[in-house]
Coordinates of C-alpha atoms in Angstrom, one line a residue:
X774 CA -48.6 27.2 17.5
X775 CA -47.7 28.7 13.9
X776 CA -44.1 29.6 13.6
X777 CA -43.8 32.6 11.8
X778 CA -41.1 35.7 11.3
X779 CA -37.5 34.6 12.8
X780 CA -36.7 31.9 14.0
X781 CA -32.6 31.9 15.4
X782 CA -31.1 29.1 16.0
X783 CA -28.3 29.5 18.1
X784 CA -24.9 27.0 18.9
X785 CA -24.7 24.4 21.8
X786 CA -21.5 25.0 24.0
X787 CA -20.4 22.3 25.3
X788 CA -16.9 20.2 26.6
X789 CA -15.4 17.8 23.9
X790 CA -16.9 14.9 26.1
X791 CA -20.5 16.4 25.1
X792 CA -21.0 17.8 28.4
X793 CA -23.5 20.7 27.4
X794 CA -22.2 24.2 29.2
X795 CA -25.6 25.3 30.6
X796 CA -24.6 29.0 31.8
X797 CA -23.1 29.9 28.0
X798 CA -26.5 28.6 26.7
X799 CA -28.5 30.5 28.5
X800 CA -26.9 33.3 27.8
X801 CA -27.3 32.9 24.3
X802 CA -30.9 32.0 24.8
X803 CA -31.1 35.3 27.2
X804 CA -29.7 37.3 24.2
X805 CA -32.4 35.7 21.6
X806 CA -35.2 36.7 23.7
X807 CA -34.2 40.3 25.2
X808 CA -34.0 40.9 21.1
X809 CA -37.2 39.5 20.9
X810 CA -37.1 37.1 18.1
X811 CA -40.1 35.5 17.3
X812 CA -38.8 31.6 18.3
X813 CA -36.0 30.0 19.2
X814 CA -34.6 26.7 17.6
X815 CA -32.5 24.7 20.1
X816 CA -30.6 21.5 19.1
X817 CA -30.9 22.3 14.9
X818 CA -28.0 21.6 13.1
X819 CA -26.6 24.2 14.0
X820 CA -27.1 23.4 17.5
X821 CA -25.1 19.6 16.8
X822 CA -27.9 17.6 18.0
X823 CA -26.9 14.8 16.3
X824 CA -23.9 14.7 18.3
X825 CA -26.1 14.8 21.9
X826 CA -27.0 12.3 23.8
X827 CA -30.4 12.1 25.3
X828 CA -30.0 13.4 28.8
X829 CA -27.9 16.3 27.5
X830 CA -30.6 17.2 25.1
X831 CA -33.0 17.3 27.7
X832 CA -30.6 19.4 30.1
X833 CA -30.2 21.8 27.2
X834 CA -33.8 21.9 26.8
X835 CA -34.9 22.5 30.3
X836 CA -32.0 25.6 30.2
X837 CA -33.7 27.0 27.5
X838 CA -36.8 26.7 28.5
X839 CA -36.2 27.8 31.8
X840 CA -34.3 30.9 30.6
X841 CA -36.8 31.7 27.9
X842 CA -39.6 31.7 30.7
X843 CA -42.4 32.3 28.3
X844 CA -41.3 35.2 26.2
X845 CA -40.2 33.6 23.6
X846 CA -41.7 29.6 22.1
X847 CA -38.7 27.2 21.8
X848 CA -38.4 24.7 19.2
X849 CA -36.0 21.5 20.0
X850 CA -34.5 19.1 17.3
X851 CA -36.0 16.2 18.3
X852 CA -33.8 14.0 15.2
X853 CA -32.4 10.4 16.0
X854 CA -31.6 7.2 13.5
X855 CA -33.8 5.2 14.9
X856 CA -37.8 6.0 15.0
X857 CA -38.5 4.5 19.4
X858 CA -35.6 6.8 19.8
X859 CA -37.0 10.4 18.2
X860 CA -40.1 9.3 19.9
X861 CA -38.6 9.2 23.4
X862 CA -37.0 12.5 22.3
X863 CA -40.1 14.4 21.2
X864 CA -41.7 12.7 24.3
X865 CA -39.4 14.4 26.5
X866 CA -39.8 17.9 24.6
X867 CA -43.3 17.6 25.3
X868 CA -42.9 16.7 28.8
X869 CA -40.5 19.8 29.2
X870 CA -42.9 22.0 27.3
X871 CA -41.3 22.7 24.5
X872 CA -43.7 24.3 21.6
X873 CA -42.6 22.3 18.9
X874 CA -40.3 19.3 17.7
X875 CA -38.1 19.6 14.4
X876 CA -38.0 16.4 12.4
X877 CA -35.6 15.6 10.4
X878 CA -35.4 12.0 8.0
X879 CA -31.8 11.2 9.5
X880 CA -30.8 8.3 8.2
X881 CA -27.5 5.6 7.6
X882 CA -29.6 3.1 5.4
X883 CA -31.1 5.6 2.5
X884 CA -34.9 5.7 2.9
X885 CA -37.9 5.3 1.1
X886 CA -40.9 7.9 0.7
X887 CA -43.1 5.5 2.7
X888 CA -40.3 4.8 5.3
X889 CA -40.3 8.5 5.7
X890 CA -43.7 9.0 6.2
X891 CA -44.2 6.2 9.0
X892 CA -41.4 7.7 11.2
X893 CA -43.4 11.2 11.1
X894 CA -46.7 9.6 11.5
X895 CA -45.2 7.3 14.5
X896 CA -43.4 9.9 16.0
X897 CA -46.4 12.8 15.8
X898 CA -49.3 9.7 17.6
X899 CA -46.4 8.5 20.0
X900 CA -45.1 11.9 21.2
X901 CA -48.3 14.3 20.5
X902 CA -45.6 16.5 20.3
X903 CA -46.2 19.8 17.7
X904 CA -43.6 19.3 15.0
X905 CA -41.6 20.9 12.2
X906 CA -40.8 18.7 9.2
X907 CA -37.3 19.5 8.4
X908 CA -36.0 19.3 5.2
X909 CA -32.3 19.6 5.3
X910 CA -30.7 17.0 2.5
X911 CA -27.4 18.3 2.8
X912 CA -27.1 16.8 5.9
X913 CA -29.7 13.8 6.1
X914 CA -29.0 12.9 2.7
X915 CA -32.6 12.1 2.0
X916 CA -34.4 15.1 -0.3
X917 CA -38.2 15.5 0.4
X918 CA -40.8 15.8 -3.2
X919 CA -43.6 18.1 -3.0
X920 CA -45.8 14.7 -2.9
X921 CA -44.2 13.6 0.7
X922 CA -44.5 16.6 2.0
X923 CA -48.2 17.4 1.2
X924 CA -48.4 13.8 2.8
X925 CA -46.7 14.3 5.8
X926 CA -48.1 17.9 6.1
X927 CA -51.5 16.5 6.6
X928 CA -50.9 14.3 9.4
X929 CA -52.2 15.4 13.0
X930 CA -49.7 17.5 14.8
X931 CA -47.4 18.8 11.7
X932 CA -47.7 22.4 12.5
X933 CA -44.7 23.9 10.1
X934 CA -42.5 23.3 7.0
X935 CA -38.4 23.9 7.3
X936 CA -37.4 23.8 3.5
X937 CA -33.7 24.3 2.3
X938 CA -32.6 27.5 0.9
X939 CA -33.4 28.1 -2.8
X940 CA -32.0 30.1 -5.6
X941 CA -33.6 33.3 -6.5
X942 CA -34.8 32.2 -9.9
X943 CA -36.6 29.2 -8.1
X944 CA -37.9 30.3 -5.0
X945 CA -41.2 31.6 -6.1
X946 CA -42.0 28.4 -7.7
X947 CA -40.8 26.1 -5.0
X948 CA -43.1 27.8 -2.8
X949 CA -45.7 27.8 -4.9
X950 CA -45.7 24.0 -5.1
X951 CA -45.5 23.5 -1.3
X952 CA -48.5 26.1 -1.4
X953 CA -50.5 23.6 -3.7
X954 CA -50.3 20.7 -1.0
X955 CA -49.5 21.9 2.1
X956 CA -52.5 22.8 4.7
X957 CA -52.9 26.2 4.8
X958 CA -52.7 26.5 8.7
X959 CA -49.3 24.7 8.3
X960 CA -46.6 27.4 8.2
X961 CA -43.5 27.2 5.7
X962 CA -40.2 28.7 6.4
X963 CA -37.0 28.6 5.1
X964 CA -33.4 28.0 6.1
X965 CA -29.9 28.8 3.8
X966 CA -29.2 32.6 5.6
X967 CA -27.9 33.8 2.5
X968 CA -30.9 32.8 0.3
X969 CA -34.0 33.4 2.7
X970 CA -34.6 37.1 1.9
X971 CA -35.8 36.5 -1.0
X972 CA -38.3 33.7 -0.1
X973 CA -39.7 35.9 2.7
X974 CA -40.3 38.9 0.0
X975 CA -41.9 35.8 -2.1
X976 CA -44.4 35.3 1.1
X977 CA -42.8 32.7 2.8
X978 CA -44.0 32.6 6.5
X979 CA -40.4 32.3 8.6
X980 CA -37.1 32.5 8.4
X981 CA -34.8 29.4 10.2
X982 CA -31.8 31.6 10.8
X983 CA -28.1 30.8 11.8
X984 CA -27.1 34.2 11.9
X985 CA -29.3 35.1 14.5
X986 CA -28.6 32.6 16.9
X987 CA -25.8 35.1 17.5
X988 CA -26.8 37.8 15.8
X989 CA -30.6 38.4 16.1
X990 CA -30.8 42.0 15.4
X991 CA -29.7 42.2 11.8
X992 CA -32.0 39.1 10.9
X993 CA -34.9 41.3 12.9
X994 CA -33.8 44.3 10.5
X995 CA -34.8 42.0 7.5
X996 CA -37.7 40.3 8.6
X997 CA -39.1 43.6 10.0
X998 CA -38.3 45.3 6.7
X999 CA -39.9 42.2 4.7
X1000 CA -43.5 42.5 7.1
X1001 CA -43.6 46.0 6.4
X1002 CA -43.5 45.7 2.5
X1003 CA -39.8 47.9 2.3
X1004 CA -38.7 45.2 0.0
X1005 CA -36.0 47.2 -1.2
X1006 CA -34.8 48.2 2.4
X1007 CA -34.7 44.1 3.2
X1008 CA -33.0 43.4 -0.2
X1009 CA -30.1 46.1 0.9
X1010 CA -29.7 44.7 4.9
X1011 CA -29.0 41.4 2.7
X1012 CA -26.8 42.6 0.5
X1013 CA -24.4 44.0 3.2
X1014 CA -24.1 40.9 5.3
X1015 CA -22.3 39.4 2.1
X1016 CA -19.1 38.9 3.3
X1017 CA -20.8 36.6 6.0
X1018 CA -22.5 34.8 3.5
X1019 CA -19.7 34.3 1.7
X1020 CA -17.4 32.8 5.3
X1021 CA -20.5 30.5 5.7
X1022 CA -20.7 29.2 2.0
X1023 CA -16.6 28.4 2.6
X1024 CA -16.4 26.9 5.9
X1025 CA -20.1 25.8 7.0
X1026 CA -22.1 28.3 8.7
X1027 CA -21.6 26.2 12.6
X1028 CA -17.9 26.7 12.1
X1029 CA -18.2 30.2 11.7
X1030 CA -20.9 30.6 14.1
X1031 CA -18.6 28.7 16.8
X1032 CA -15.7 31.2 15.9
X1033 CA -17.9 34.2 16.6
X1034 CA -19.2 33.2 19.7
X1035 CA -15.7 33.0 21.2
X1036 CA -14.8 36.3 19.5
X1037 CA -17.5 38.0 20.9
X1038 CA -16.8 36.4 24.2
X1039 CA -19.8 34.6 24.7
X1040 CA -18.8 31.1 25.0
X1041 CA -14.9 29.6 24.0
X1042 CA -16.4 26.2 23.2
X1043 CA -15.5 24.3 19.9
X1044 CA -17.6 22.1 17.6
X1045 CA -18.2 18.6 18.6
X1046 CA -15.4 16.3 16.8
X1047 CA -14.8 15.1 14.4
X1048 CA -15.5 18.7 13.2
X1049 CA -12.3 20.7 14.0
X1050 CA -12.5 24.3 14.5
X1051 CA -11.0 26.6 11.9
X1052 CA -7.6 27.6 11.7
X1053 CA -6.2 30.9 12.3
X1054 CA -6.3 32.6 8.9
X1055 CA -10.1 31.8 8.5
X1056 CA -10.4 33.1 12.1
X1057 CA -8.6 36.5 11.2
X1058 CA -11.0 36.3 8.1
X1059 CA -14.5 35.7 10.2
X1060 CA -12.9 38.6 12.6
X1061 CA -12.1 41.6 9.7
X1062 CA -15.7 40.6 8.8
X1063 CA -17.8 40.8 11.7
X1064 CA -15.6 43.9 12.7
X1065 CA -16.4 45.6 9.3
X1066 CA -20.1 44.6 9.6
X1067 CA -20.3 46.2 13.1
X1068 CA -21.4 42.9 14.2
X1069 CA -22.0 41.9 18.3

């Protein structure tokens, strides 16, 4: 499997004891694939699986899958603290038939390159799960070099490179260097919404998209426009969703995300505590924008 174009990542509805709502998940999934995306990432960060336990991630999985029915490959966050446990995880995501596991280095202890590079290698041989290294420091806390990367790259089963967003100035240089030690039949995408059209004009391979876990046709629009060489017709699709980029640069893109899938009347669920949903003048602010934008 080589994930390439968009990638959405959508929210996980669920009750404040963690109870994942199934029927508003598939209809997010169902939403996702009638747009036809080109993958779907379940349980990301977005998706709050760090705050899931294992049998819920697995129901949420088996949901998805079952909604997705083949159209559409679905990638599962298959992240835990402890190594036995993202093994059991990615075991299970294999068992389900998932097409991929994304990997992230969470950690409590900070950990070392070599730490790092076991836990892959021990959950890739254990699991023979596909999987994504995910880079996501802002979050784990723990930053991958170009050097653990090439390492990890190169071990069986790593399939694709999640990298965080990057400024304009240093995008085509950051890919370059993952270019100079990654395998070539390893894929390298990119999260950060408001950063990534300019690393897919730079020839990155996929876009790991918040936005379009909701909103899947203006990230198509992009990616589409990228593919077919319009980078000027990509580069103005960005540049109007910037009052969106801005909302998720002030309040996290999963609190926004959470606050548009209850004004759009998709699910009325809230993020898993101890996030706390946003207060009503950032709601009225996330709901002039998606109204200006035209967004549903």
């Amino acid at each position: 499997m080589r994930f390439t174009g968009l990638s959405a990542f959508p929210i996980t509805p669920a009750e404040p004891d963690g109870r994942v709502d199934l029927p508003a998940l598939r209809r997010l999934v169902a939403r996702l694939c009638e747009a036809g995306v080109d993958s779907v990432g379940l349980l990301g960060s977005t998706g709050s699986y760090p705050y899931l336990t294992r049998e819920e991630r697995r129901r949420a999985l088996d949901a998805a899958l079952d909604e997705a029915g083949g159209r559409v490959p679905v990638m599962v966050g298959v992240g835990a603290l402890r190594t036995d446990e993202a093994v059991r995880l990615a075991q299970d995501a294999r068992a389900a038939g998932a097409a991929a596991g994304l990997l992230a280095a969470v950690s409590y202890t900070p950990l070392t390159d070599d730490e790092v590079f076991e836990h892959f290698s021990a959950v890739a041989r254990e699991s023979g799960l596909s999987l994504c290294l995910y880079d996501n420091p802002s979050t784990t806390h723990f930053r991958f070099g170009p050097e653990l990367i090439g390492r990890v790259s190169r071990l069986p089963g790593i399939v694709a490179v999640k990298s965080p967003g990057q400024e304009p100035q240093a995008v085509a240089g950051h890919l370059a260097g993952l270019r100079a030690v990654v395998p070539h039949d390893v894929s390298l995408g990119y999260s950060g919404d408001w950063t990534t059209t300019e690393t897919l004009i730079a020839g990155a391979d996929a876009w790991y998209s918040v936005v379009a876990g909701l909103f899947p046709q203006v990230a198509l629009d992009i990616v589409r426009a990228v593919q077919r060489g319009d980078a000027a017709e990509a580069r103005r699709l960005d540049a109007r969703l910037a009052p969106l980029w801005a909302l998720f640069r002030e309040y996290s893109s999963l609190r926004v995300m959470f606050v548009c899938a209850d004004l759009l009347d998709l699910c009325h669920a809230a993020p898993p505590r101890p996030i706390l949903p946003l207060g009503e003048e950032a709601r009225q602010r996330v709901a002039e924008v998606i109204r200006a934008l035209d967004l549903r």
